[in-house]
Amino acid sequence: MFFIDTCDAIYKIKAGLNAVQAIHQAMTEGGADPSSWTDGLFFVTGKLEEEADRLEKLLDAERRKGEVTP
C-alpha cells in the first residue's frame, strides 16, 4: 500500500506542477487579464500543499516503522 500511495501522491504533485505551468502560460500569453487566473493558481497551490503534506506523512510513517532508513 505504501508504494501505491506514494506513487499516487507523486503523480498528483506532477499534475499540479503541470497545471501551475499552464496557468502561468495563460497569465503571460493569454488574452485575459492575468488577475483572472489568481483563483485557479491558489487552488492548485493549495492542492499541491495537501499532497506534499500527505506524502510527508506517508514517508514519516514508513520511517517510523523502520522500513526506510534516514
Short mmCIF file of N, CA and C in Angstrom, two decimals:
data_model
loop_
_atom_site.label_atom_id
_atom_site.label_comp_id
_atom_site.label_asym_id
_atom_site.label_seq_id
_atom_site.Cartn_x
_atom_site.Cartn_y
_atom_site.Cartn_z
N MET A 1 0.81 -1.19 0.00
CA MET A 1 0.00 0.00 0.00
C MET A 1 0.86 1.26 0.00
N PHE A 2 1.98 1.21 0.70
CA PHE A 2 2.87 2.38 0.77
C PHE A 2 3.32 2.80 -0.62
N PHE A 3 3.73 1.84 -1.44
CA PHE A 3 4.23 2.16 -2.78
C PHE A 3 3.15 2.81 -3.63
N ILE A 4 1.95 2.26 -3.59
CA ILE A 4 0.84 2.80 -4.39
C ILE A 4 0.47 4.20 -3.91
N ASP A 5 0.37 4.39 -2.60
CA ASP A 5 0.04 5.71 -2.06
C ASP A 5 1.12 6.74 -2.40
N THR A 6 2.37 6.33 -2.35
CA THR A 6 3.47 7.23 -2.68
C THR A 6 3.43 7.60 -4.16
N CYS A 7 3.23 6.62 -5.01
CA CYS A 7 3.14 6.90 -6.45
C CYS A 7 1.96 7.81 -6.76
N ASP A 8 0.83 7.61 -6.08
CA ASP A 8 -0.34 8.44 -6.27
C ASP A 8 -0.04 9.89 -5.90
N ALA A 9 0.61 10.10 -4.77
CA ALA A 9 0.96 11.45 -4.34
C ALA A 9 1.93 12.11 -5.31
N ILE A 10 2.91 11.37 -5.78
CA ILE A 10 3.87 11.91 -6.75
C ILE A 10 3.16 12.28 -8.04
N TYR A 11 2.26 11.43 -8.52
CA TYR A 11 1.51 11.72 -9.73
C TYR A 11 0.71 13.01 -9.58
N LYS A 12 0.02 13.16 -8.43
CA LYS A 12 -0.79 14.36 -8.21
C LYS A 12 0.08 15.61 -8.10
N ILE A 13 1.24 15.50 -7.51
CA ILE A 13 2.14 16.64 -7.43
C ILE A 13 2.62 17.04 -8.82
N LYS A 14 2.98 16.05 -9.64
CA LYS A 14 3.41 16.36 -11.01
C LYS A 14 2.27 16.98 -11.81
N ALA A 15 1.06 16.47 -11.65
CA ALA A 15 -0.10 17.04 -12.36
C ALA A 15 -0.33 18.48 -11.90
N GLY A 16 -0.18 18.73 -10.61
CA GLY A 16 -0.34 20.08 -10.10
C GLY A 16 0.71 21.03 -10.64
N LEU A 17 1.94 20.55 -10.75
CA LEU A 17 3.00 21.38 -11.32
C LEU A 17 2.72 21.70 -12.79
N ASN A 18 2.20 20.73 -13.53
CA ASN A 18 1.80 20.98 -14.92
C ASN A 18 0.70 22.04 -14.98
N ALA A 19 -0.24 21.96 -14.05
CA ALA A 19 -1.33 22.94 -14.01
C ALA A 19 -0.79 24.33 -13.71
N VAL A 20 0.16 24.43 -12.78
CA VAL A 20 0.76 25.73 -12.47
C VAL A 20 1.46 26.30 -13.70
N GLN A 21 2.16 25.46 -14.42
CA GLN A 21 2.84 25.92 -15.64
C GLN A 21 1.82 26.38 -16.68
N ALA A 22 0.72 25.67 -16.83
CA ALA A 22 -0.32 26.07 -17.78
C ALA A 22 -0.97 27.39 -17.37
N ILE A 23 -1.24 27.54 -16.08
CA ILE A 23 -1.81 28.79 -15.59
C ILE A 23 -0.84 29.94 -15.81
N HIS A 24 0.43 29.71 -15.54
CA HIS A 24 1.43 30.75 -15.76
C HIS A 24 1.46 31.16 -17.24
N GLN A 25 1.42 30.18 -18.11
CA GLN A 25 1.43 30.49 -19.54
C GLN A 25 0.18 31.28 -19.92
N ALA A 26 -0.97 30.89 -19.38
CA ALA A 26 -2.20 31.63 -19.67
C ALA A 26 -2.14 33.05 -19.12
N MET A 27 -1.50 33.22 -17.97
CA MET A 27 -1.38 34.56 -17.38
C MET A 27 -0.48 35.46 -18.23
N THR A 28 0.57 34.88 -18.78
CA THR A 28 1.53 35.71 -19.53
C THR A 28 1.19 35.84 -21.01
N GLU A 29 0.55 34.82 -21.59
CA GLU A 29 0.32 34.83 -23.03
C GLU A 29 -1.16 34.89 -23.41
N GLY A 30 -2.03 34.68 -22.44
CA GLY A 30 -3.46 34.64 -22.75
C GLY A 30 -4.04 36.01 -22.98
N GLY A 31 -5.25 36.03 -23.50
CA GLY A 31 -5.91 37.29 -23.80
C GLY A 31 -6.59 37.93 -22.61
N ALA A 32 -6.80 37.16 -21.54
CA ALA A 32 -7.48 37.68 -20.36
C ALA A 32 -6.49 38.37 -19.42
N ASP A 33 -7.03 39.19 -18.55
CA ASP A 33 -6.21 39.84 -17.53
C ASP A 33 -5.58 38.76 -16.64
N PRO A 34 -4.28 38.85 -16.38
CA PRO A 34 -3.63 37.83 -15.55
C PRO A 34 -4.30 37.61 -14.19
N SER A 35 -4.90 38.66 -13.64
CA SER A 35 -5.54 38.51 -12.32
C SER A 35 -6.75 37.57 -12.38
N SER A 36 -7.28 37.31 -13.57
CA SER A 36 -8.42 36.41 -13.67
C SER A 36 -8.02 34.95 -13.42
N TRP A 37 -6.73 34.68 -13.39
CA TRP A 37 -6.24 33.32 -13.16
C TRP A 37 -5.83 33.08 -11.71
N THR A 38 -5.96 34.10 -10.87
CA THR A 38 -5.49 34.01 -9.49
C THR A 38 -6.19 32.90 -8.71
N ASP A 39 -7.51 32.79 -8.83
CA ASP A 39 -8.24 31.75 -8.10
C ASP A 39 -7.74 30.36 -8.47
N GLY A 40 -7.53 30.13 -9.77
CA GLY A 40 -7.03 28.83 -10.21
C GLY A 40 -5.64 28.55 -9.67
N LEU A 41 -4.81 29.58 -9.65
CA LEU A 41 -3.45 29.42 -9.13
C LEU A 41 -3.47 29.07 -7.65
N PHE A 42 -4.30 29.77 -6.88
CA PHE A 42 -4.39 29.47 -5.45
C PHE A 42 -4.97 28.08 -5.20
N PHE A 43 -5.93 27.67 -6.02
CA PHE A 43 -6.50 26.33 -5.88
C PHE A 43 -5.43 25.26 -6.08
N VAL A 44 -4.68 25.39 -7.17
CA VAL A 44 -3.65 24.39 -7.48
C VAL A 44 -2.56 24.39 -6.41
N THR A 45 -2.12 25.55 -5.97
CA THR A 45 -1.08 25.57 -4.94
C THR A 45 -1.59 24.97 -3.63
N GLY A 46 -2.86 25.17 -3.33
CA GLY A 46 -3.44 24.54 -2.13
C GLY A 46 -3.45 23.03 -2.24
N LYS A 47 -3.82 22.51 -3.42
CA LYS A 47 -3.81 21.06 -3.64
C LYS A 47 -2.39 20.50 -3.59
N LEU A 48 -1.43 21.24 -4.14
CA LEU A 48 -0.04 20.80 -4.07
C LEU A 48 0.43 20.70 -2.62
N GLU A 49 0.04 21.67 -1.83
CA GLU A 49 0.41 21.65 -0.41
C GLU A 49 -0.20 20.45 0.30
N GLU A 50 -1.47 20.16 0.00
CA GLU A 50 -2.13 18.99 0.60
C GLU A 50 -1.40 17.70 0.24
N GLU A 51 -1.04 17.55 -1.03
CA GLU A 51 -0.35 16.33 -1.46
C GLU A 51 1.05 16.23 -0.88
N ALA A 52 1.75 17.35 -0.80
CA ALA A 52 3.08 17.33 -0.18
C ALA A 52 2.98 16.93 1.28
N ASP A 53 1.96 17.44 1.98
CA ASP A 53 1.75 17.05 3.38
C ASP A 53 1.43 15.57 3.50
N ARG A 54 0.59 15.07 2.59
CA ARG A 54 0.23 13.64 2.61
C ARG A 54 1.45 12.78 2.35
N LEU A 55 2.27 13.17 1.38
CA LEU A 55 3.49 12.42 1.08
C LEU A 55 4.44 12.44 2.27
N GLU A 56 4.56 13.58 2.91
CA GLU A 56 5.42 13.69 4.09
C GLU A 56 4.95 12.76 5.20
N LYS A 57 3.63 12.68 5.42
CA LYS A 57 3.08 11.79 6.44
C LYS A 57 3.33 10.33 6.09
N LEU A 58 3.16 9.98 4.81
CA LEU A 58 3.42 8.61 4.38
C LEU A 58 4.87 8.22 4.63
N LEU A 59 5.78 9.09 4.24
CA LEU A 59 7.21 8.80 4.41
C LEU A 59 7.60 8.75 5.88
N ASP A 60 7.03 9.64 6.67
CA ASP A 60 7.33 9.66 8.10
C ASP A 60 6.82 8.39 8.78
N ALA A 61 5.62 7.95 8.42
CA ALA A 61 5.07 6.72 9.00
C ALA A 61 5.92 5.52 8.62
N GLU A 62 6.38 5.50 7.38
CA GLU A 62 7.21 4.39 6.92
C GLU A 62 8.57 4.41 7.63
N ARG A 63 9.11 5.59 7.83
CA ARG A 63 10.39 5.72 8.53
C ARG A 63 10.25 5.23 9.97
N ARG A 64 9.14 5.58 10.60
CA ARG A 64 8.92 5.16 12.00
C ARG A 64 8.77 3.65 12.11
N LYS A 65 8.28 3.00 11.06
CA LYS A 65 8.16 1.54 11.08
C LYS A 65 9.53 0.87 10.92
N GLY A 66 10.53 1.66 10.53
CA GLY A 66 11.85 1.10 10.38
C GLY A 66 12.12 0.51 9.01
N GLU A 67 11.18 0.68 8.08
CA GLU A 67 11.35 0.12 6.75
C GLU A 67 12.20 1.02 5.85
N VAL A 68 12.29 2.28 6.21
CA VAL A 68 13.11 3.22 5.44
C VAL A 68 14.10 3.84 6.41
N THR A 69 15.36 3.77 6.07
CA THR A 69 16.37 4.35 6.95
C THR A 69 16.59 5.81 6.58
N PRO A 70 16.80 6.67 7.58
CA PRO A 70 17.00 8.09 7.28
C PRO A 70 18.32 8.38 6.59
#
